[in-house]
Coordinates of N, CA and C and ligand atoms in Angstrom, one line a residue:
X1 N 0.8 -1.2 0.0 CA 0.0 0.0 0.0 C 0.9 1.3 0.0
X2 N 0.3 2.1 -0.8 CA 1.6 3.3 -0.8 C 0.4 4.4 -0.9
X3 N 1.2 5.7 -0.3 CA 0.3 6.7 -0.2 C 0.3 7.5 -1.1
X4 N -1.3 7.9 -1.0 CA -1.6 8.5 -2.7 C -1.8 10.1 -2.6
X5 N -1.3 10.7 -1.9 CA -1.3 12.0 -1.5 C -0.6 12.8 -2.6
X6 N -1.8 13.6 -3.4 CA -0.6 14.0 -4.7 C -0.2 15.3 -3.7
X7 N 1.5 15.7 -4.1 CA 2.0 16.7 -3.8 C 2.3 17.8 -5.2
X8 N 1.3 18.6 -5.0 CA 1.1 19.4 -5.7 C 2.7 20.0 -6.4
X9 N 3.3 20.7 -5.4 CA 4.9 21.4 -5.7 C 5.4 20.6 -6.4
X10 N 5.4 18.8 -6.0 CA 6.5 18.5 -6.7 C 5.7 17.4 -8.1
X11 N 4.6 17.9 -7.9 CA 4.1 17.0 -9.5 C 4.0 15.6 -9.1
X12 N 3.9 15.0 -8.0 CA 4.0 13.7 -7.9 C 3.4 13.0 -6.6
X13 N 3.2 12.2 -6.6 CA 2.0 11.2 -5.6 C 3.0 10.8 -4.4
X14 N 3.0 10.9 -3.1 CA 3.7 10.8 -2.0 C 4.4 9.4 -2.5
X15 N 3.4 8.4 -2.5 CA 4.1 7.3 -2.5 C 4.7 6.7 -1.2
X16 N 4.8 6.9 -0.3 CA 5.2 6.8 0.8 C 5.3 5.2 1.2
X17 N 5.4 4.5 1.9 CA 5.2 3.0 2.2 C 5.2 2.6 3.8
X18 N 5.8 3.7 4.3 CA 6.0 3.5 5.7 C 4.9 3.8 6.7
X19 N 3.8 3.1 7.0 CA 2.9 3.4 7.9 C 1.9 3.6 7.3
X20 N 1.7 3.3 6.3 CA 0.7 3.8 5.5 C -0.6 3.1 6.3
X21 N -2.0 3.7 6.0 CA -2.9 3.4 6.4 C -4.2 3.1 5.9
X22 N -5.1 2.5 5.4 CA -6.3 3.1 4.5 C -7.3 4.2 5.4
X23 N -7.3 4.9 4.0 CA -8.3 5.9 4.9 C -9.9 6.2 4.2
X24 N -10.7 7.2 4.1 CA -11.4 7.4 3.5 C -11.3 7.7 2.3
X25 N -10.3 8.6 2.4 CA -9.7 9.7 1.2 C -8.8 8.2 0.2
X26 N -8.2 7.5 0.7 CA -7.2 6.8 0.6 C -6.3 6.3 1.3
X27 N -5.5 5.1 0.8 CA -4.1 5.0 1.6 C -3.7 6.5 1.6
X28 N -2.9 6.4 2.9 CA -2.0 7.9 3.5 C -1.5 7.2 4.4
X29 N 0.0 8.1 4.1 CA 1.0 7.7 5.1 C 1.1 8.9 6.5
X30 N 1.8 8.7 7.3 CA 1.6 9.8 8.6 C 1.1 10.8 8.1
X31 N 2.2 11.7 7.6 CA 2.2 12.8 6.9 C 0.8 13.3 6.3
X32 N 0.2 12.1 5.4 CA -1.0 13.1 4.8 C -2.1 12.3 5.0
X33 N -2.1 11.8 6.1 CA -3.6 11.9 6.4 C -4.9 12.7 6.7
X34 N -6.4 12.6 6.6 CA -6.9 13.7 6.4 C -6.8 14.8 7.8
X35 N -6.2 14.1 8.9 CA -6.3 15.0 9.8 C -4.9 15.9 10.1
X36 N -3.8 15.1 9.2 CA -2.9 15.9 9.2 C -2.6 17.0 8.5
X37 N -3.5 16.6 7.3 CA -3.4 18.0 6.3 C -4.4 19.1 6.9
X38 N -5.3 18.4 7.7 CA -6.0 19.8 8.4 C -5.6 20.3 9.5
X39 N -4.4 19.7 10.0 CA -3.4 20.4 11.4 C -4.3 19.8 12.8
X40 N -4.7 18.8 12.1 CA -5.6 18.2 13.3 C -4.7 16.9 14.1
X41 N -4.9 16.6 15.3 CA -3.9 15.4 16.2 C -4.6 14.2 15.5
X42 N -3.8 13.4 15.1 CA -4.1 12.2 14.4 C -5.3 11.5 15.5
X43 N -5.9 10.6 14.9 CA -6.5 9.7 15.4 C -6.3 8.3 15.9
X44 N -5.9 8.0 17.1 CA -4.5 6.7 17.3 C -6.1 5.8 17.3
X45 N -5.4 4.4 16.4 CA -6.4 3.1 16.7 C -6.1 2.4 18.1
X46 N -7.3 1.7 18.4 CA -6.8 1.2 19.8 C -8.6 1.3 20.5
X47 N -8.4 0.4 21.6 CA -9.8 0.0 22.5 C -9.7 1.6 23.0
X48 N -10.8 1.8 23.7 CA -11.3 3.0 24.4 C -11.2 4.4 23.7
X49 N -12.3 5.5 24.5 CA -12.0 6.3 23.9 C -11.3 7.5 24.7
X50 N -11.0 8.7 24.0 CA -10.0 9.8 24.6 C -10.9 9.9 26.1
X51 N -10.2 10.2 27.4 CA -10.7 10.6 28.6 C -12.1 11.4 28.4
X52 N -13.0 11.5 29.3 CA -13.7 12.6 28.9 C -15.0 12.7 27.9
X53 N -14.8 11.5 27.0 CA -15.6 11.5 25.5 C -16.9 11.7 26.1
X54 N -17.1 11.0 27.1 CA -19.0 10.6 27.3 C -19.3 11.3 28.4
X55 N -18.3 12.5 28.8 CA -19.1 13.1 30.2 C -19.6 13.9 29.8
X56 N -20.5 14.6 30.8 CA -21.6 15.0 30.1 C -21.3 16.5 31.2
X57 N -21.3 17.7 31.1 CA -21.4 18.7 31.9 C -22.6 18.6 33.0
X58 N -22.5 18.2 34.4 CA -24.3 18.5 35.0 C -23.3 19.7 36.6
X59 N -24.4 19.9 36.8 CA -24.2 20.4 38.1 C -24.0 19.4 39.4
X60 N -23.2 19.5 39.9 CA -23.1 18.6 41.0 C -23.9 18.2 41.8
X61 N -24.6 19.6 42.4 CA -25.3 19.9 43.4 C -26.4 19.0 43.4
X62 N -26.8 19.1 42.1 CA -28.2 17.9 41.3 C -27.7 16.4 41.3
X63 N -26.3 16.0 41.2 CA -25.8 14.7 40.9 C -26.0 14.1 42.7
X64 N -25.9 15.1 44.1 CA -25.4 14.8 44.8 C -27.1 14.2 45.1
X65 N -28.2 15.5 44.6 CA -29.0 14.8 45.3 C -30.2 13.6 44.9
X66 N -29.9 13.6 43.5 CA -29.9 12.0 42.8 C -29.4 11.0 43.9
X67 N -27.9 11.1 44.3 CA -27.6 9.9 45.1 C -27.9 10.0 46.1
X68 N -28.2 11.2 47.0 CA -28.7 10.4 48.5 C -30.6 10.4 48.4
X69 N -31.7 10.2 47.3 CA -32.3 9.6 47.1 C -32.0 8.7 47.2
X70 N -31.3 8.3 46.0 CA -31.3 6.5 45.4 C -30.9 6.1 46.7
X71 N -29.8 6.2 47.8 CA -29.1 5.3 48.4 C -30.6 5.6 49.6
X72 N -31.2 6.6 50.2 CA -32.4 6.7 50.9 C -33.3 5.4 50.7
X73 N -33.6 5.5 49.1 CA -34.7 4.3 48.6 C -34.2 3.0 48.7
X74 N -33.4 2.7 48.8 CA -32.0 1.3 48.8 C -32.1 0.9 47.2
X75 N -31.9 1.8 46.7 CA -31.7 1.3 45.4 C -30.1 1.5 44.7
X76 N -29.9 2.5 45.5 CA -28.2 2.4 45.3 C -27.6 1.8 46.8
X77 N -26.6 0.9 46.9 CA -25.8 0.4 47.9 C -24.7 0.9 48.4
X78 N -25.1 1.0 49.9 CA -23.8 1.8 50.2 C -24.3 1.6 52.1
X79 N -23.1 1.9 52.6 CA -23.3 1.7 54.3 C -24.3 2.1 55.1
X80 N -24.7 1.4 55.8 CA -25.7 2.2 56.7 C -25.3 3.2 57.5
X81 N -24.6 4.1 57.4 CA -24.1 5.2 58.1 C -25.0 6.5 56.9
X82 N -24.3 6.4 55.9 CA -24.7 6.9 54.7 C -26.0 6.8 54.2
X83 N -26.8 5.2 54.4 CA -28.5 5.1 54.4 C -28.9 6.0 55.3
X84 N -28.6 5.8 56.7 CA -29.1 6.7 57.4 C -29.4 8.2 57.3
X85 N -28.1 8.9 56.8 CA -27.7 10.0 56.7 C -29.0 10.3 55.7
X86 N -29.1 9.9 54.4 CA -29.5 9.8 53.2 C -31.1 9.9 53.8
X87 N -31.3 9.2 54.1 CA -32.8 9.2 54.9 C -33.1 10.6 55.3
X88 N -32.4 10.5 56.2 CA -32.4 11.9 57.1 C -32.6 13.2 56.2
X89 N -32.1 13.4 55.4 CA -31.7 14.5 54.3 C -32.9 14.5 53.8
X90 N -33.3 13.3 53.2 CA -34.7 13.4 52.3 C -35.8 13.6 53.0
X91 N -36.0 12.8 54.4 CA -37.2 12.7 54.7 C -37.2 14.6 55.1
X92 N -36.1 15.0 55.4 CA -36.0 16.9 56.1 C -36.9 17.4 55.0
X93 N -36.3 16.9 53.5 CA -36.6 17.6 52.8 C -38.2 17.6 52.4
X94 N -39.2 16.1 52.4 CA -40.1 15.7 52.0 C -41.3 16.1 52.9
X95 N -40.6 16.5 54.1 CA -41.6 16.7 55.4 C -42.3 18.0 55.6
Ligands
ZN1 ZN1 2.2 10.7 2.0

């Protein structure tokens, strides 16, 4: 597989062989892949994705009191120090 990246200046097709890769566009070698011609960080293959991908911005304050519901209702697990607590919080607030 050799890369087909024509180079305009020099009238001729990269050619490259080293690392080449298929891409959309074409085989491309490092050099001219589509994200390197657009000054973009390549895209490494491999399990997982970059840190971060799937979090989602929320407010904490709302995250916290999701959980001491759930753990109140025993639907989330966690010590009875914490059930207790959790109770206590909710029932203040339901009362
Ligand atoms: Zn190339």
């Amino acid at each position: 597989m050799k890369c087909g990246h024509w180079i305009g200046a020099e009238h001729r097709h990269c050619g490259a062989t080293d690392n080449v890769r298929p891409y959309l566009t074409g085989p491309c070698c490092p050099a001219h892949t589509p994200n390197a011609l657009k000054g973009l960080p390549e895209v490494q293959p491999g399990p997982g994705m970059p840190a971060g991908a799937w979090t989602t911005p929320s407010p904490i304050n709302e995250s916290r009191i999701a959980d001491a519901r759930a753990v109140a209702s025993g639907k989330r697990r966690s010590n009875p120090e914490a059930y207790r607590a959790a109770q206590a919080a909710t029932n203040h607030t339901t009362t």
